[in-house]
GROMACS .gro file of C-alpha atoms in nm:
model
  184
    1MET     CA    1  -7.253  10.423  15.539
    2TRP     CA    2  -7.055  10.709  15.711
    3ARG     CA    3  -6.917  10.434  15.967
    4ASN     CA    4  -6.775  10.240  15.656
    5LEU     CA    5  -6.631  10.539  15.504
    6ARG     CA    6  -6.451  10.631  15.827
    7ILE     CA    7  -6.327  10.272  15.859
    8ALA     CA    8  -6.195  10.272  15.508
    9ILE     CA    9  -6.015  10.605  15.541
   10LEU     CA   10  -5.849  10.476  15.869
   11LEU     CA   11  -5.743  10.149  15.689
   12PHE     CA   12  -5.614  10.359  15.418
   13VAL     CA   13  -5.389  10.580  15.636
   14LEU     CA   14  -5.278  10.268  15.836
   15GLY     CA   15  -5.206  10.105  15.486
   16MET     CA   16  -5.001  10.398  15.372
   17ALA     CA   17  -4.796  10.418  15.702
   18ALA     CA   18  -4.709  10.062  15.668
   19TRP     CA   19  -4.602  10.100  15.327
   20ALA     CA   20  -4.390  10.416  15.395
   21ASN     CA   21  -4.216  10.225  15.672
   22PHE     CA   22  -4.142   9.913  15.468
   23TYR     CA   23  -4.024  10.129  15.177
   24ASP     CA   24  -3.788  10.344  15.405
   25ARG     CA   25  -3.643  10.025  15.569
   26TYR     CA   26  -3.605   9.874  15.211
   27SER     CA   27  -3.467  10.170  15.024
   28THR     CA   28  -3.202  10.231  15.286
   29THR     CA   29  -3.085   9.878  15.331
   30ASP     CA   30  -3.065   9.738  14.969
   31TRP     CA   31  -2.752   9.911  14.879
   32ASP     CA   32  -2.828   9.935  14.522
   33GLU     CA   33  -2.788  10.313  14.472
   34THR     CA   34  -2.628  10.604  14.693
   35LEU     CA   35  -2.799  10.677  15.033
   36TRP     CA   36  -2.868  11.043  15.066
   37ILE     CA   37  -2.834  11.192  15.415
   38GLY     CA   38  -2.898  11.563  15.505
   39VAL     CA   39  -2.730  11.738  15.797
   40PHE     CA   40  -2.933  12.038  15.897
   41PRO     CA   41  -2.764  12.295  16.152
   42ILE     CA   42  -2.971  12.465  16.399
   43ASN     CA   43  -2.884  12.754  16.633
   44ALA     CA   44  -3.017  12.600  16.962
   45ALA     CA   45  -3.006  12.906  17.152
   46GLY     CA   46  -3.050  13.169  16.891
   47ASP     CA   47  -2.707  13.342  17.011
   48GLU     CA   48  -2.462  13.540  16.778
   49PRO     CA   49  -2.152  13.326  16.830
   50THR     CA   50  -2.341  12.999  16.730
   51ALA     CA   51  -2.497  13.181  16.427
   52SER     CA   52  -2.141  13.290  16.337
   53TYR     CA   53  -2.021  12.928  16.352
   54ILE     CA   54  -2.297  12.803  16.136
   55ASP     CA   55  -2.232  13.063  15.875
   56GLY     CA   56  -1.870  12.911  15.852
   57LEU     CA   57  -1.991  12.581  15.808
   58ASP     CA   58  -1.932  12.398  15.484
   59GLN     CA   59  -1.910  12.058  15.323
   60THR     CA   60  -1.555  11.984  15.453
   61GLY     CA   61  -1.664  11.990  15.809
   62ILE     CA   62  -1.901  11.671  15.745
   63ALA     CA   63  -1.634  11.496  15.479
   64ASP     CA   64  -1.514  11.280  15.761
   65ILE     CA   65  -1.851  11.112  15.811
   66THR     CA   66  -1.887  11.058  15.435
   67GLN     CA   67  -1.550  10.884  15.427
   68PHE     CA   68  -1.608  10.679  15.754
   69LEU     CA   69  -1.946  10.564  15.622
   70ASN     CA   70  -1.839  10.481  15.273
   71ARG     CA   71  -1.526  10.289  15.402
   72GLU     CA   72  -1.734  10.080  15.665
   73ALA     CA   73  -2.005  10.015  15.390
   74ARG     CA   74  -1.729   9.868  15.164
   75ARG     CA   75  -1.558   9.685  15.446
   76TYR     CA   76  -1.906   9.510  15.483
   77GLY     CA   77  -1.939   9.415  15.121
   78VAL     CA   78  -2.123   9.706  14.948
   79GLU     CA   79  -2.004   9.712  14.612
   80ILE     CA   80  -2.144  10.047  14.475
   81THR     CA   81  -1.911  10.317  14.385
   82ARG     CA   82  -2.029  10.565  14.640
   83PRO     CA   83  -2.269  10.405  14.907
   84VAL     CA   84  -2.322  10.698  15.113
   85ARG     CA   85  -2.344  11.084  15.035
   86VAL     CA   86  -2.360  11.323  15.338
   87ASP     CA   87  -2.477  11.674  15.244
   88LEU     CA   88  -2.475  11.989  15.452
   89TYR     CA   89  -2.798  12.166  15.397
   90PRO     CA   90  -2.914  12.532  15.471
   91PRO     CA   91  -2.973  12.610  15.844
   92VAL     CA   92  -3.317  12.548  15.996
   93ALA     CA   93  -3.471  12.820  16.207
   94GLU     CA   94  -3.710  12.622  16.400
   95PRO     CA   95  -3.576  12.361  16.645
   96PRO     CA   96  -3.721  12.009  16.662
   97PRO     CA   97  -3.990  11.937  16.920
   98PRO     CA   98  -3.825  11.843  17.262
   99LEU     CA   99  -3.837  11.505  17.399
  100ALA     CA  100  -3.873  11.511  17.772
  101ARG     CA  101  -3.664  11.267  17.972
  102GLU     CA  102  -3.936  11.136  18.186
  103ALA     CA  103  -4.160  11.080  17.896
  104GLY     CA  104  -4.367  10.746  17.895
  105VAL     CA  105  -4.450  10.523  17.608
  106PHE     CA  106  -4.748  10.725  17.471
  107ALA     CA  107  -4.558  11.049  17.509
  108ARG     CA  108  -4.262  10.909  17.318
  109MET     CA  109  -4.512  10.784  17.043
  110TRP     CA  110  -4.663  11.120  17.013
  111TRP     CA  111  -4.311  11.298  16.992
  112SER     CA  112  -4.207  11.024  16.716
  113LEU     CA  113  -4.510  11.135  16.508
  114GLU     CA  114  -4.437  11.503  16.574
  115MET     CA  115  -4.074  11.455  16.480
  116ARG     CA  116  -4.169  11.303  16.155
  117LEU     CA  117  -4.402  11.575  16.082
  118TYR     CA  118  -4.136  11.844  16.170
  119ALA     CA  119  -3.855  11.642  15.968
  120ARG     CA  120  -4.066  11.652  15.656
  121ARG     CA  121  -4.141  12.009  15.685
  122ALA     CA  122  -3.781  12.140  15.797
  123SER     CA  123  -3.612  11.940  15.521
  124ARG     CA  124  -3.757  12.096  15.226
  125SER     CA  125  -3.498  12.286  15.047
  126THR     CA  126  -3.561  12.471  14.706
  127GLY     CA  127  -3.334  12.321  14.434
  128ARG     CA  128  -3.193  12.033  14.635
  129PRO     CA  129  -3.304  11.661  14.643
  130PRO     CA  130  -3.475  11.572  14.962
  131PRO     CA  131  -3.236  11.343  15.184
  132GLN     CA  132  -3.350  10.983  15.277
  133ILE     CA  133  -3.203  11.048  15.607
  134ARG     CA  134  -3.226  11.369  15.797
  135VAL     CA  135  -3.002  11.471  16.076
  136PHE     CA  136  -3.098  11.785  16.278
  137VAL     CA  137  -2.780  11.926  16.476
  138LEU     CA  138  -2.871  12.157  16.750
  139LEU     CA  139  -2.542  12.382  16.794
  140HIS     CA  140  -2.481  12.511  17.147
  141ASP     CA  141  -2.234  12.763  17.243
  142PRO     CA  142  -1.977  12.608  17.482
  143GLU     CA  143  -1.923  12.941  17.665
  144PHE     CA  144  -2.274  12.921  17.801
  145THR     CA  145  -2.357  12.536  17.777
  146GLN     CA  146  -2.136  12.296  17.974
  147SER     CA  147  -2.309  11.979  17.876
  148VAL     CA  148  -2.572  11.900  17.602
  149PRO     CA  149  -2.902  11.675  17.613
  150HIS     CA  150  -2.844  11.309  17.464
  151SER     CA  151  -2.907  11.279  17.084
  152VAL     CA  152  -3.162  11.057  16.968
  153GLY     CA  153  -3.166  10.854  16.630
  154MET     CA  154  -3.492  10.717  16.496
  155GLN     CA  155  -3.481  10.406  16.279
  156LYS     CA  156  -3.833  10.420  16.190
  157GLY     CA  157  -3.860  10.760  16.043
  158LEU     CA  158  -3.503  10.790  15.936
  159VAL     CA  159  -3.442  11.103  16.150
  160GLY     CA  160  -3.179  11.200  16.406
  161VAL     CA  161  -3.144  11.496  16.648
  162VAL     CA  162  -2.800  11.555  16.756
  163HIS     CA  163  -2.684  11.808  17.026
  164ALA     CA  164  -2.335  11.928  16.941
  165PHE     CA  165  -2.110  12.220  17.039
  166ALA     CA  166  -2.047  12.517  16.815
  167ASP     CA  167  -1.680  12.521  16.848
  168ARG     CA  168  -1.418  12.445  16.567
  169SER     CA  169  -1.188  12.260  16.818
  170LEU     CA  170  -1.488  12.012  16.878
  171THR     CA  171  -1.561  11.948  16.518
  172ARG     CA  172  -1.411  11.560  16.526
  173THR     CA  173  -1.625  11.507  16.841
  174ASN     CA  174  -1.945  11.661  16.670
  175THR     CA  175  -1.893  11.429  16.365
  176VAL     CA  176  -1.850  11.115  16.563
  177VAL     CA  177  -2.186  11.200  16.745
  178ILE     CA  178  -2.346  11.270  16.389
  179ALA     CA  179  -2.221  10.937  16.254
  180HIS     CA  180  -2.340  10.754  16.562
  181GLU     CA  181  -2.693  10.883  16.509
  182ILE     CA  182  -2.710  10.817  16.143
  183LEU     CA  183  -2.609  10.456  16.210
  184HIS     CA  184  -2.921  10.408  16.439
   0.00000   0.00000   0.00000
């Protein structure tokens, strides 16, 4: 009795995961309505210059990403008026779980699960629709950080983690990295 119940619960969870994976892929590639992308800034080191930079961010800073993605979607035959909408969401306090460079297969699988759970929790915003794709941008102060870790985009889970610099002169470079991870 209990064994059958446990198996039924596990099969239900597996079925739900398979359905979510299928639905995510289908809903983001059918192009019958606008694809919503949320960009969530994060102060990577918790320093004041980066916090000030984040306070000054607005929608115009990511407008180039929206224009690029919409232009390319039309070039590839997407016919809806606004294929992609990229919105700047409020900053997130908690950083995403780190992925170790030397992580093996099982460690990467575990990180993927942690990242999906983190993304669901961190992307909740009152009064705003939940985005279909969530990009968490960890901003680093270039005065203290000479190079940033590699950014990561997960096709399954529709989540990206971008490491960028909190410097107005590097806005265009940051937008290229964000767009790159969105396209994963």
